[in-house]
PDB file of C-alpha atoms and ligand atoms in Angstrom:
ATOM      1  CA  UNK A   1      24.268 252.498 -71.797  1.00 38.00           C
ATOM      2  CA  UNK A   2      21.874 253.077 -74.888  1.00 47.00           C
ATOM      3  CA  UNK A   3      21.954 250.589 -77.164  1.00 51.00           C
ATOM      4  CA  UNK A   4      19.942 252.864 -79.406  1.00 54.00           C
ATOM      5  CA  UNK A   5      16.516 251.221 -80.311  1.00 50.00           C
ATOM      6  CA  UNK A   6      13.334 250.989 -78.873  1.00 49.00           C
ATOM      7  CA  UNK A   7      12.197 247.315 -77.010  1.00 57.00           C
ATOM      8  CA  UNK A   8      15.834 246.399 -76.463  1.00 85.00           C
ATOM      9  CA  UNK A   9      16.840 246.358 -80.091  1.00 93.00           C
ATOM     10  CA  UNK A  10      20.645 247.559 -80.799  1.00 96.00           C
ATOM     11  CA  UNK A  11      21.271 249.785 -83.512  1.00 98.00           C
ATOM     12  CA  UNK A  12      24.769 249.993 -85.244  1.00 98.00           C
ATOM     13  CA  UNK A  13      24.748 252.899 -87.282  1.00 98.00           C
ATOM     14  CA  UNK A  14      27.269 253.399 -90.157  1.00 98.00           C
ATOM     15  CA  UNK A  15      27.560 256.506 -91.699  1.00 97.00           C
ATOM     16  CA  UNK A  16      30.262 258.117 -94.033  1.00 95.00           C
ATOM     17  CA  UNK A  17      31.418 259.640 -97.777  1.00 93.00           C
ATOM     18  CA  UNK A  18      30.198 258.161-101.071  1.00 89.00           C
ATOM     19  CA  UNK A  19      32.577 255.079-102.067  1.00 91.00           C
ATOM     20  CA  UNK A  20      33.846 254.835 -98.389  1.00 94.00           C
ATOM     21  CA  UNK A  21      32.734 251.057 -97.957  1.00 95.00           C
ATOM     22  CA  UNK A  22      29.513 251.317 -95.875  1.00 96.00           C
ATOM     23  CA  UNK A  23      27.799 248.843 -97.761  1.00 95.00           C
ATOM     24  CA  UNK A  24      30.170 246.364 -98.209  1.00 96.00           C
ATOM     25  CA  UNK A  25      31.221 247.150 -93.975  1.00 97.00           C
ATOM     26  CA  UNK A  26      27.934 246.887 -92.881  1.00 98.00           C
ATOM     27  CA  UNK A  27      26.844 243.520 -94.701  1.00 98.00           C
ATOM     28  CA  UNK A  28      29.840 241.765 -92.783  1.00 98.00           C
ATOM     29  CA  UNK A  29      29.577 243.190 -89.698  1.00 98.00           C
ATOM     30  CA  UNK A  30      25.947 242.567 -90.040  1.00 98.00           C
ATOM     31  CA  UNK A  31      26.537 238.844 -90.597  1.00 98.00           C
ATOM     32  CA  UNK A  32      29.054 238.270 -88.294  1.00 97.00           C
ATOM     33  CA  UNK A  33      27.013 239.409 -85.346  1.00 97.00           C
ATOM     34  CA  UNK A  34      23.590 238.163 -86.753  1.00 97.00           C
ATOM     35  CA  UNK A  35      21.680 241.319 -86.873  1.00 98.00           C
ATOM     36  CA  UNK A  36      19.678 242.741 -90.012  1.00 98.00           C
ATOM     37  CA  UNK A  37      21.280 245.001 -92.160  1.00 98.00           C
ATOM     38  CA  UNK A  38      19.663 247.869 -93.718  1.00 98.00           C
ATOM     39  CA  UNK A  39      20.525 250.285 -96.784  1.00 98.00           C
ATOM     40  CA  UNK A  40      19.004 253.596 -96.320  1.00 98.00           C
ATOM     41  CA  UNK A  41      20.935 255.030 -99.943  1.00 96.00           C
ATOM     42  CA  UNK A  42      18.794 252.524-101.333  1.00 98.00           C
ATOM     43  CA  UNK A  43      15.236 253.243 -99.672  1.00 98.00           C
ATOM     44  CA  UNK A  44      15.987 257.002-101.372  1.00 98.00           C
ATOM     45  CA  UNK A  45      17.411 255.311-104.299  1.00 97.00           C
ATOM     46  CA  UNK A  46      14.099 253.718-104.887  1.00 98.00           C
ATOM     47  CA  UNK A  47      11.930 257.378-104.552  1.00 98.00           C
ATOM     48  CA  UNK A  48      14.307 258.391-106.984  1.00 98.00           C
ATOM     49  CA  UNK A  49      13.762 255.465-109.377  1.00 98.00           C
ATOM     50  CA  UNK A  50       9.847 255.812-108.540  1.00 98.00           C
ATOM     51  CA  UNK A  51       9.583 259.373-109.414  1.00 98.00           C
ATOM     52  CA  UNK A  52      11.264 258.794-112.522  1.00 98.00           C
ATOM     53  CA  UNK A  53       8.864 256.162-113.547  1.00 98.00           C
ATOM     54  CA  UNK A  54       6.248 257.954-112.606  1.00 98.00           C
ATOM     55  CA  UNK A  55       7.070 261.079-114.323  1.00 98.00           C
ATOM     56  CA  UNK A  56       7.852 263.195-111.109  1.00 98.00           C
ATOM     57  CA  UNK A  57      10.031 266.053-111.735  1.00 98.00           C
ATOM     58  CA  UNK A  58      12.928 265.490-109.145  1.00 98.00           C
ATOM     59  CA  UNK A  59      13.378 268.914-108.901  1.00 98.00           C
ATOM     60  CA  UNK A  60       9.977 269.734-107.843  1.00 98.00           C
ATOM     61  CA  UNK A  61      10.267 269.161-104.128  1.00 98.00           C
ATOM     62  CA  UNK A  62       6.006 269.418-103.823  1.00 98.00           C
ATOM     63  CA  UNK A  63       5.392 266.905-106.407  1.00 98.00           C
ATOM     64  CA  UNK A  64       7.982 264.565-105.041  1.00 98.00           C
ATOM     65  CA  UNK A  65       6.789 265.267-101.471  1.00 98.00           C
ATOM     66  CA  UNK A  66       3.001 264.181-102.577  1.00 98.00           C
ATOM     67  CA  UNK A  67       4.503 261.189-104.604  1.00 98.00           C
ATOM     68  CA  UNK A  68       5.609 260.147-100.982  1.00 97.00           C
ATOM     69  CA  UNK A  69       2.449 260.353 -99.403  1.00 96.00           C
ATOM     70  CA  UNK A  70       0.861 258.156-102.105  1.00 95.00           C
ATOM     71  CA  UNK A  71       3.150 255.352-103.290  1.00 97.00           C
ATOM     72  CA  UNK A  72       2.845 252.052-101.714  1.00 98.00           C
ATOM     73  CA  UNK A  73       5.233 250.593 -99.861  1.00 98.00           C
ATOM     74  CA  UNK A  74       6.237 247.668 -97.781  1.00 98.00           C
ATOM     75  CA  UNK A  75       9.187 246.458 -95.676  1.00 98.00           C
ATOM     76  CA  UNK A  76      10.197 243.071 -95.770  1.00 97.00           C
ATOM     77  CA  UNK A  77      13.491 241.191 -94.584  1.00 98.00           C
ATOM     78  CA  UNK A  78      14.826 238.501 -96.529  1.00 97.00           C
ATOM     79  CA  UNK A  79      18.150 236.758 -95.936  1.00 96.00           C
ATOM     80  CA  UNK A  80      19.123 239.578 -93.287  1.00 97.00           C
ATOM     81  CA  UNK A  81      18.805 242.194 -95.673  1.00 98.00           C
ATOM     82  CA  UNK A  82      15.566 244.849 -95.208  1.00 98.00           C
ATOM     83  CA  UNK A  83      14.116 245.735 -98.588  1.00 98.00           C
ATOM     84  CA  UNK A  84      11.791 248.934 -99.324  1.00 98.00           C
ATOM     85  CA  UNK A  85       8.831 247.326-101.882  1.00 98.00           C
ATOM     86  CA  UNK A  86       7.081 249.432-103.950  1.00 98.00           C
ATOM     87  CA  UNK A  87       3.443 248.205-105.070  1.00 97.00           C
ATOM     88  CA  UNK A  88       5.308 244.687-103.749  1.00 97.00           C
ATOM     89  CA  UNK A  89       8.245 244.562-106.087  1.00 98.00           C
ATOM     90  CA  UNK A  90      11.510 245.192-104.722  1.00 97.00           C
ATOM     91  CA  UNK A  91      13.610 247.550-108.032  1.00 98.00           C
ATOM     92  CA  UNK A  92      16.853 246.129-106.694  1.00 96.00           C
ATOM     93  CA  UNK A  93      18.643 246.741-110.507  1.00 95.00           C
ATOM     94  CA  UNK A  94      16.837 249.584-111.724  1.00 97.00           C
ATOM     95  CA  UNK A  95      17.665 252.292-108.453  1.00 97.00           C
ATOM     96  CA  UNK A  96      21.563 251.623-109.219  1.00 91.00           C
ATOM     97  CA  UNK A  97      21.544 252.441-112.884  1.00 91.00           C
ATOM     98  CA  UNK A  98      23.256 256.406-113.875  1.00 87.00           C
ATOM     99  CA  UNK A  99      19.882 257.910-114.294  1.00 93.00           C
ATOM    100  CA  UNK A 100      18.923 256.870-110.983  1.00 95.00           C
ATOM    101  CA  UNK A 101      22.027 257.575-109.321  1.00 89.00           C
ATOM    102  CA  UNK A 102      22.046 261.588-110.271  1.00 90.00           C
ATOM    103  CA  UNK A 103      18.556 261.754-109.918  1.00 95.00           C
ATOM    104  CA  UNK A 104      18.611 261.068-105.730  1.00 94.00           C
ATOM    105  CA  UNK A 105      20.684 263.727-104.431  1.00 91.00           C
ATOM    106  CA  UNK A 106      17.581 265.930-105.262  1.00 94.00           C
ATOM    107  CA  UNK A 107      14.782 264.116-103.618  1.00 97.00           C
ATOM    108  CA  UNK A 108      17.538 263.388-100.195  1.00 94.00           C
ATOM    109  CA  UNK A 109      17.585 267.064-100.065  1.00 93.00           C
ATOM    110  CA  UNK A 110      13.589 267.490 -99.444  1.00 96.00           C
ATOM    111  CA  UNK A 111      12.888 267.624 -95.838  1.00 96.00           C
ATOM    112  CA  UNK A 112       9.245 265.859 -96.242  1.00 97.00           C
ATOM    113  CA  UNK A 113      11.072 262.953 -97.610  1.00 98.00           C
ATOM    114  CA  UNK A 114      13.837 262.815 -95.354  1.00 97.00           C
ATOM    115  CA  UNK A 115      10.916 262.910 -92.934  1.00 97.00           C
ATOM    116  CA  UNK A 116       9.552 260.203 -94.423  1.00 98.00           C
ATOM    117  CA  UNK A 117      12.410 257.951 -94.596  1.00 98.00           C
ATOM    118  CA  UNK A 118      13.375 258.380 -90.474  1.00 98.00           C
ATOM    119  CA  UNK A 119      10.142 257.194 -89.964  1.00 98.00           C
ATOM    120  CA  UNK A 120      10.500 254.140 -91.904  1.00 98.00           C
ATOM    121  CA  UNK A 121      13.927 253.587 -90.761  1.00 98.00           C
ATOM    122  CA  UNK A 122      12.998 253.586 -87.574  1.00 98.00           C
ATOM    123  CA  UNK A 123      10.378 251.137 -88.760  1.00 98.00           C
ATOM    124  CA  UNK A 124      12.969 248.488 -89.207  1.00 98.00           C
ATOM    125  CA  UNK A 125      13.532 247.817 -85.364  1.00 98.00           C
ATOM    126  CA  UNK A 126      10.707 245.587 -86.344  1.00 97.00           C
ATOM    127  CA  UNK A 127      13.516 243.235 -87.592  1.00 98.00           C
ATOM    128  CA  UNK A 128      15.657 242.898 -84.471  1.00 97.00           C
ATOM    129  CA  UNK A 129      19.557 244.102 -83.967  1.00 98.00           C
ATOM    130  CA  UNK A 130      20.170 245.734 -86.825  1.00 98.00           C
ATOM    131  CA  UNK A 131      23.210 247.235 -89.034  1.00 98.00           C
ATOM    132  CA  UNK A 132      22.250 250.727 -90.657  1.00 98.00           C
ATOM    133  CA  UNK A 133      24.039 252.533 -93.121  1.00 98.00           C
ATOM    134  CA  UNK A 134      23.650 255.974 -94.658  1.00 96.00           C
ATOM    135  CA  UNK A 135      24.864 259.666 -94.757  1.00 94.00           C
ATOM    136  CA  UNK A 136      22.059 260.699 -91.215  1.00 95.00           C
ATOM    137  CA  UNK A 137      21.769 257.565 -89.079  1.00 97.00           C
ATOM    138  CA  UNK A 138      23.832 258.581 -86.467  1.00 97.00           C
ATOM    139  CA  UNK A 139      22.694 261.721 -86.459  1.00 96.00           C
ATOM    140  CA  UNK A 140      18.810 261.604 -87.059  1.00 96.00           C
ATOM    141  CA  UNK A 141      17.665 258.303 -87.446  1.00 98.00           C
ATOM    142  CA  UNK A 142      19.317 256.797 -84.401  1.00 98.00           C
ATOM    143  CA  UNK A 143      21.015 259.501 -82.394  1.00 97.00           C
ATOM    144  CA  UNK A 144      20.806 257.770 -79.162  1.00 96.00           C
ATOM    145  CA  UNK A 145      22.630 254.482 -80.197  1.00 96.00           C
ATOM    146  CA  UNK A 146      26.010 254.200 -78.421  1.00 94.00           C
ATOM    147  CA  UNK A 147      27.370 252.388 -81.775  1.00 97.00           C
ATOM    148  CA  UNK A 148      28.285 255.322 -84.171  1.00 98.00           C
ATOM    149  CA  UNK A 149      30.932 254.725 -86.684  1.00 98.00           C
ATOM    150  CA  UNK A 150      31.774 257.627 -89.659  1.00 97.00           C
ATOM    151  CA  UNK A 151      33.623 255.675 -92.839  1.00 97.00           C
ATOM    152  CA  UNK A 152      35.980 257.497 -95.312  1.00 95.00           C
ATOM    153  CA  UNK A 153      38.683 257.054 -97.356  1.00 95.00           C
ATOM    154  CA  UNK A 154      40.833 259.282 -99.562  1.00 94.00           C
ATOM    155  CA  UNK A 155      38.850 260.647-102.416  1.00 93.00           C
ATOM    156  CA  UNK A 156      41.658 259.086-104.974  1.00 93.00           C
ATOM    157  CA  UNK A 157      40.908 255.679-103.469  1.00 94.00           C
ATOM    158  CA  UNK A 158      36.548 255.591-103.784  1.00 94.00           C
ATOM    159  CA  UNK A 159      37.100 257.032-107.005  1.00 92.00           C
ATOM    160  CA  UNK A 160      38.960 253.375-107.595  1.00 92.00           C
ATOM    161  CA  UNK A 161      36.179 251.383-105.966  1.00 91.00           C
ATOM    162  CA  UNK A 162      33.433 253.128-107.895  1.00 87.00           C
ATOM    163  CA  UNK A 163      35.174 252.690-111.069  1.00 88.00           C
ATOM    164  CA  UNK A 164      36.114 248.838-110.150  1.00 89.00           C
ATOM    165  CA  UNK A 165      32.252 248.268-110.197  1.00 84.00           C
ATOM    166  CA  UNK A 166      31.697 249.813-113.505  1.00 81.00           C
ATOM    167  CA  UNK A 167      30.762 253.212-112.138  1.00 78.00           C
ATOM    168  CA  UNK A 168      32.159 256.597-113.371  1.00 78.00           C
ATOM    169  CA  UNK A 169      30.965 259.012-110.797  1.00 77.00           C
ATOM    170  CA  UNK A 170      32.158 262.930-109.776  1.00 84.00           C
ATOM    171  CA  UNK A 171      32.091 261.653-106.371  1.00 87.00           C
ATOM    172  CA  UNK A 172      33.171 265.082-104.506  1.00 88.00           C
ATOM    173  CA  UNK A 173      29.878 267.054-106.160  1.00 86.00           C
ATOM    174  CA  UNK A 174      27.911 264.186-104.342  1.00 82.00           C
ATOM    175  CA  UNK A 175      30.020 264.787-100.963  1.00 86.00           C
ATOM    176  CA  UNK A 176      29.294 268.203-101.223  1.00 87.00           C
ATOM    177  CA  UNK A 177      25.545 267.640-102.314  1.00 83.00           C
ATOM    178  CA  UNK A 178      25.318 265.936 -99.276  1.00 83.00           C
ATOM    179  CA  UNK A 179      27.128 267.366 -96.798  1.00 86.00           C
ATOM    180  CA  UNK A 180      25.963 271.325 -97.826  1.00 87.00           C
ATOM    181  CA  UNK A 181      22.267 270.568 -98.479  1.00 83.00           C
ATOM    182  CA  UNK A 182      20.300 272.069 -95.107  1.00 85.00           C
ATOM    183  CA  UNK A 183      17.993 268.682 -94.184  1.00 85.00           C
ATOM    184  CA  UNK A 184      20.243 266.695 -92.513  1.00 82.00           C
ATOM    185  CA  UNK A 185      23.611 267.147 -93.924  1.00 84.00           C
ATOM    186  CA  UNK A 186      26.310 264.675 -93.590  1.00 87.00           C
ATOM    187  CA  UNK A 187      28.294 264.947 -91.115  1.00 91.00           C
ATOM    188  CA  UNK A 188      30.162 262.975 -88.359  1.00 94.00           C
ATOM    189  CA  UNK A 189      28.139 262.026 -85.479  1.00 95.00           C
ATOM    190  CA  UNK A 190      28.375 263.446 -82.468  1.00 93.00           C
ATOM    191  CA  UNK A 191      30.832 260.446 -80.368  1.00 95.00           C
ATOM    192  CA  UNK A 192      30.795 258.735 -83.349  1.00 97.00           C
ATOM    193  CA  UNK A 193      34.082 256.391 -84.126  1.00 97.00           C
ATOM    194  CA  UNK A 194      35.720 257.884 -87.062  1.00 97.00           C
ATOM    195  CA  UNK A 195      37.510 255.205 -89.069  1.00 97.00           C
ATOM    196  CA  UNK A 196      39.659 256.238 -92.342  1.00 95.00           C
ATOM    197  CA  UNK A 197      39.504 252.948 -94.340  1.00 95.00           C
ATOM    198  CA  UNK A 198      42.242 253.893 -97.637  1.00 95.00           C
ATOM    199  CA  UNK A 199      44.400 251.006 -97.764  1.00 93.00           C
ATOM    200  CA  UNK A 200      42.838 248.812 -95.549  1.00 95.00           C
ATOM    201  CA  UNK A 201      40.928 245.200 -96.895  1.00 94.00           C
ATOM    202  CA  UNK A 202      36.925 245.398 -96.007  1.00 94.00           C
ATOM    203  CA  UNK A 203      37.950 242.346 -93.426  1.00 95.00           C
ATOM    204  CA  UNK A 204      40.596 244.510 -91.705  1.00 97.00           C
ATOM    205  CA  UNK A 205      37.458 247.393 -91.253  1.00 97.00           C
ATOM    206  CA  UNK A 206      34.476 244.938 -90.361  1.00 98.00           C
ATOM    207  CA  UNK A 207      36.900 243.498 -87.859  1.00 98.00           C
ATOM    208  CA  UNK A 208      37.713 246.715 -86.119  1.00 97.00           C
ATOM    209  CA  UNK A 209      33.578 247.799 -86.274  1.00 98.00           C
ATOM    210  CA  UNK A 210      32.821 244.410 -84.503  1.00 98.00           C
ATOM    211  CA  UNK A 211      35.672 244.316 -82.234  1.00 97.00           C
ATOM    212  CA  UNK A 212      34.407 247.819 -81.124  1.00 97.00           C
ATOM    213  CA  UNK A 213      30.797 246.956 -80.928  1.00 97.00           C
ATOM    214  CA  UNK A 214      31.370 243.727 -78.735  1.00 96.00           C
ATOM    215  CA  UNK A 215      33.837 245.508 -76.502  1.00 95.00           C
ATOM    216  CA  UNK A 216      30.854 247.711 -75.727  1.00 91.00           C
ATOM    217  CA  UNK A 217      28.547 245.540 -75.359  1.00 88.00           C
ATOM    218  CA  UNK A 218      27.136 245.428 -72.215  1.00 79.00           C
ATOM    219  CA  UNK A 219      28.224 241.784 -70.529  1.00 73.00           C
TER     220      UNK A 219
HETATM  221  O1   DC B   1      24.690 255.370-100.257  1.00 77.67           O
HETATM  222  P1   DC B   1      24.048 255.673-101.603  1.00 77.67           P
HETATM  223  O2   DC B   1      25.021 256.146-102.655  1.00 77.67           O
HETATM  224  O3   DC B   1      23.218 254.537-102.108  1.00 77.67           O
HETATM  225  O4   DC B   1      23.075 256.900-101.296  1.00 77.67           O
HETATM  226  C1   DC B   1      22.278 257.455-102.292  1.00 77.67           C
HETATM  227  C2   DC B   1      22.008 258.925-102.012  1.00 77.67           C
HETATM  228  O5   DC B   1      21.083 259.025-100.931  1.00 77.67           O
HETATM  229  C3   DC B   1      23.220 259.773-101.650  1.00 77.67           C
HETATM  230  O6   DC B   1      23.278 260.896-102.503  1.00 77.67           O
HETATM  231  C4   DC B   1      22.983 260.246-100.264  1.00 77.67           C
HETATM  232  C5   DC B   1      21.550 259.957 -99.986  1.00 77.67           C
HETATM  233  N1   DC B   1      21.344 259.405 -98.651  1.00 77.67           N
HETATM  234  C6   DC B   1      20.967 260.266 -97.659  1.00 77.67           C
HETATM  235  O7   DC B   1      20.845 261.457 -97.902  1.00 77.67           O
HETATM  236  N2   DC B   1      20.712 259.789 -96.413  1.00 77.67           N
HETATM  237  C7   DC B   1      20.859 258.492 -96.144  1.00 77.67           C
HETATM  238  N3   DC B   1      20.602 258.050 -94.893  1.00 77.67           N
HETATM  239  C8   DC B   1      21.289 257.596 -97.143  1.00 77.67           C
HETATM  240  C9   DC B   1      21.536 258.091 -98.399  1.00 77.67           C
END
């Protein structure tokens, strides 16, 4: 069995649709089983905020692919949770504002960043065991992990969540940002567990995820 990571590490890798509980999915099954968890949305959430700052058109996929080979960066891992630091600040407000949020479906789609960010995703093993979420992990980042869940829910219900935290969002023009863009669409993984989460509590999910992952756990 692979467990998916280089020097023994296991990889969990949680992919899925916009709103489908990822996050919130992979923080508790990353607690309960002690491993670091790690946001990918927001390591391209915080290009996005960068270029903005820094006056890099978005749109221009050469400007925002040299803006990658020049900004600064650091991981660190505090509390469980692996942060992307840019000139050693960590932008943890700023990359979920509106501005932000419409802004990153443009720089995901450039394949010298998405190049970019495997590379420091696979970075993280650094950390240990670790819990990844995104929209590629099971299919890019970590394709060899034998833990491969795919999240979704019924477009009516992440419509609720987003707007629950504040956040009015045209969630199925991100979907289909993501999953029609040619680097690394989103997709479901290839033996990937696909788990439809609309009407279930996050603790009914995480529980299923963990009682999966320990049932393959080698003994
Ligand atoms: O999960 P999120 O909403 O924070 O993700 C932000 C954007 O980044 C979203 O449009 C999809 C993209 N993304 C990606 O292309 N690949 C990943 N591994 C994670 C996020």
């Amino acid at each position: 069995m692979s467990a998916g990571g280089q020097r023994g590490s296991i990889v969990i890798a949680i992919d899925g649709t916009s709103a489908s509980g990822k996050s919130t999915n992979a923080r508790l099954v990353a607690k309960a089983l002690d491993y670091a968890y790690v946001d990918t949305g927001a390591m391209y959430r915080t290009l996005a905020w960068y270029c903005l700052k820094n006056g890099v058109d978005v749109h221009d996929a050469k400007a925002v692919a040299a803006a990658v080979r020049r900004w600064k960066t650091r991981l660190d891992c505090v509390d469980g949770h692996v942060r992307l630091l840019v000139d050693g600040y960590h932008p943890a407000r700023e990359i979920r504002t509106a501005e932000t949020s419409a802004a990153v479906p443009h720089v995901a789609a450039i394949p010298r960043v998405r190049t970019w960010m495997v590379k420091t995703q696979r970075d993280c093993l650094r950390f240990g065991n670790l819990v990844m979420e995104g929209r590629d992990i099971g299919t890019h980042v970590f394709p060899e992990t034998d833990f491969k869940f795919y999240l979704d829910a019924s477009l009516d219900e992440r419509t609720r969540r987003r707007q629950a935290e504040g956040v009015h969002e045209d969630l199925a023009k991100r979907d289909r940002r993501d999953s029609e863009r040619r680097a690394a669409p989103l997709m479901i993984p290839l033996g990937a567990m696909v788990v439809n989460n609309s009407g279930q509590t996050p603790e009914q999910t995480s529980n299923l995820i963990i009682a999966e992952v320990r049932r393959r756990l080698p003994a």
